[in-house]
Amino acid sequence: MSIKLNIPFKLFADCIPVKGANRGVLCDLQRSNIEFIPNSLCDLLHKYDGYEISSILRDHTKNDHETIIEYFDFLYANDFIFFTKTPNLFPPIKMEYKTAFEITNAIIDFNKSSYDFKKVFSELEKVSCKHIQLRFFSKIQSNELASIINLLNRKSSIIQNIKIFIPYNLQNTKNNLEKLLKKNGRISNIIIYNAPKTEVYNIKYQGKLLYTIKNIIDERSCGIINANNFVINSNNFIESKKYNSCLNGKISIDALGYIKNCPSISEHYGNIQNNTLKDALSHKDFKKYWNITKDEIDICKDCEFRYICTDCRAYRENPKDEFSKPLKCGYNPYTNEWSEWSTNPLKHETIKYYNLILD
Amino acid sequence: MNEVVIISERLDKSTDLVIEWLTTFGCNVQRINYEDANDYHVSFFVENGFVQLESKITEKIVLISNMTVVWHRRGYIPFRPKSYRKTHHIMIEGFLENDIGNAIKGIDLILQHTAKYYIGSWFKEKETYKILNLHLAKKAGFKIPKTIVTNCKTELQAFKDEYENIISKGLDRMILFTTNEFSAGKGTFMVTQEMIDTLPSHFEPTLFQNCIYKLYEVRIFIFDTHLFSMAIFSYPFEGKTRVDVREDIKERPNRCIPYILPKTIDEQIRKFMKFVDMKTGSIDLIVGTDQEYYFLEVNPMGQFDWVSGLCNYNIEYTIANLLTQKCYE
């Protein structure tokens, strides 16, 4: 089937073009995919969505016609557009982000820590947190882990999803970890880092065991911006347009028990030993990063990946500027090149400033 | 009073999400899952039309009265203790199933009037008739596919000769057979000449419709005065998913996007819902290559979480908001 010049075309509402400094991307939110497109095509789509292709041709010189037709052949062949005589019946997806509870996710760090897990979990219940990450920086035996997970087994708990990071440890056999997964239906992943090789085991109906050769030293290992971490779906896209894609709705407890927005950020709002999460959350500064969107961050605001990317406010290129680009991002939206951030000589001073440990 | 009772099933995600919003709005929510029949002593007081459920575990009493706002999402009031099910002779079992079902449907009908607000109905879910709905949809102004129910081969052949491409589906629900050994089912399927040739002249009554050539399908979720519409484009346009959009294909999944119903269609939907006396449900329409809207069917207790998620409609928020308003009315 070929494109129709005299019937209006519509972009499917779940396919959203995003312009960058040098090129654009078409974010396909239902199929979790991106296609690179020229910025000139982004402009055409913004201007002519809902009109006939013939009207674009009319507005452009003959020289451009072949390119324009090529663009639309590509869009049609890849299911990004359709033709309709009633384009006004197809509205865009509303960019409205709503969650019932302020807190949507939590990171809980553990490094031979002495705080009380029971209290942590009951506090998480009180702020209705549904997704949690437990990150262990020190070695932990599977039986110790089992007793912690047991605390999360309450039937009526609001917690829906638990992700666990543990260092590789010969004594924790695959069998033992599988048993852990089965112990609690809420655990979706156990990530075993610093493993001898990278392997994934899908345990049917239970979750995943992920072995990775990557290492995590502590909270300073976080914040790396990488195309593998892009999240291409409407929920993340819409949240990124309105809020910070990492810190919005997040609450954390660092390895020393300090209550923070993110464990990697130095500002804390009391300690879990004697403060509540609710009190921390009500502190006037707790949410200070929540509304910083990629559209406001230097360089990111020119990047075509800004609504599918993660963010990091803990480690910034310029530590004194809250709107500075994430330090651990090696992407240059002006040249479209990825390079290794950690070896960039311009970043060395800042790496030292944050006292980061590099692999 | 700000108590909302939700009759549902254990694993219904939409119920969970609505409850989250209701609690943030300060409502006191009582969720009753139909699977938990063993946990309740249930009594129905016919005179005033109230239902009392007493939890055997917590001894807490849930009363559905003229003070209660009820969302009947899935399932039914857990009246029949599970422990008795399937312990009787098949003949007695059949009698009880029907007899108790009769009471549950009766209660459903009464509560629609006695509760402060009641939306959703198991009665409607059970007593829904595809052919009646098609008939009423036509009355409401919709086009409908040419439809016959017949047991006669010559009639079927004449139908096939007239419309060429015809389809069939279950009269009540999807065709599905399961035993311990196997499971086989079919949604909507094309009826070929070979199929007709194998039929005897007199066969089991079956529904046939002419195949509508579609631009896209429209799914509309209705909740009280709110309508949420979504267009479904199935790929490839010519081929597998044309007949039944549920047969989605992995490499080229359906596109589901927000849709605005033309005013006349919006009005026809509301008219139809009045005819069938339903406050909530999901309607499937086809927009044909002739640009006409064809009514396919209505699903009284259908899923809407996919409509809500794919179109970012926040339907759960709207439902919770409406139920909260009804509490304070």
Tab-separated table of C-alpha atoms in Angstrom, chain A residues 108-115 117 134-140 144 148 253-255:
chain	number	residue	atom	x	y	z
A	108	ILE	CA	16.894	1.431	50.566
A	109	ASP	CA	20.668	1.024	50.896
A	110	PHE	CA	22.465	-1.346	53.212
A	111	ASN	CA	26.166	-1.489	53.968
A	112	LYS	CA	26.626	-3.433	57.217
A	113	SER	CA	23.979	-0.982	58.387
A	114	SER	CA	22.476	-1.089	61.824
A	115	TYR	CA	19.036	0.415	61.264
A	117	PHE	CA	14.385	-3.035	58.603
A	134	LEU	CA	16.916	-2.873	48.189
A	135	ARG	CA	20.603	-2.360	47.475
A	136	PHE	CA	23.161	-4.298	49.483
A	137	PHE	CA	26.716	-2.992	49.238
A	138	SER	CA	28.165	-5.453	51.724
A	139	LYS	CA	28.066	-9.234	51.450
A	140	ILE	CA	24.846	-10.802	52.604
A	144	GLU	CA	19.852	-13.186	56.206
A	148	ILE	CA	14.524	-9.470	55.697
A	253	ILE	CA	17.295	5.674	53.090
A	254	ASP	CA	21.053	5.613	52.719
A	255	ALA	CA	23.392	3.048	54.250
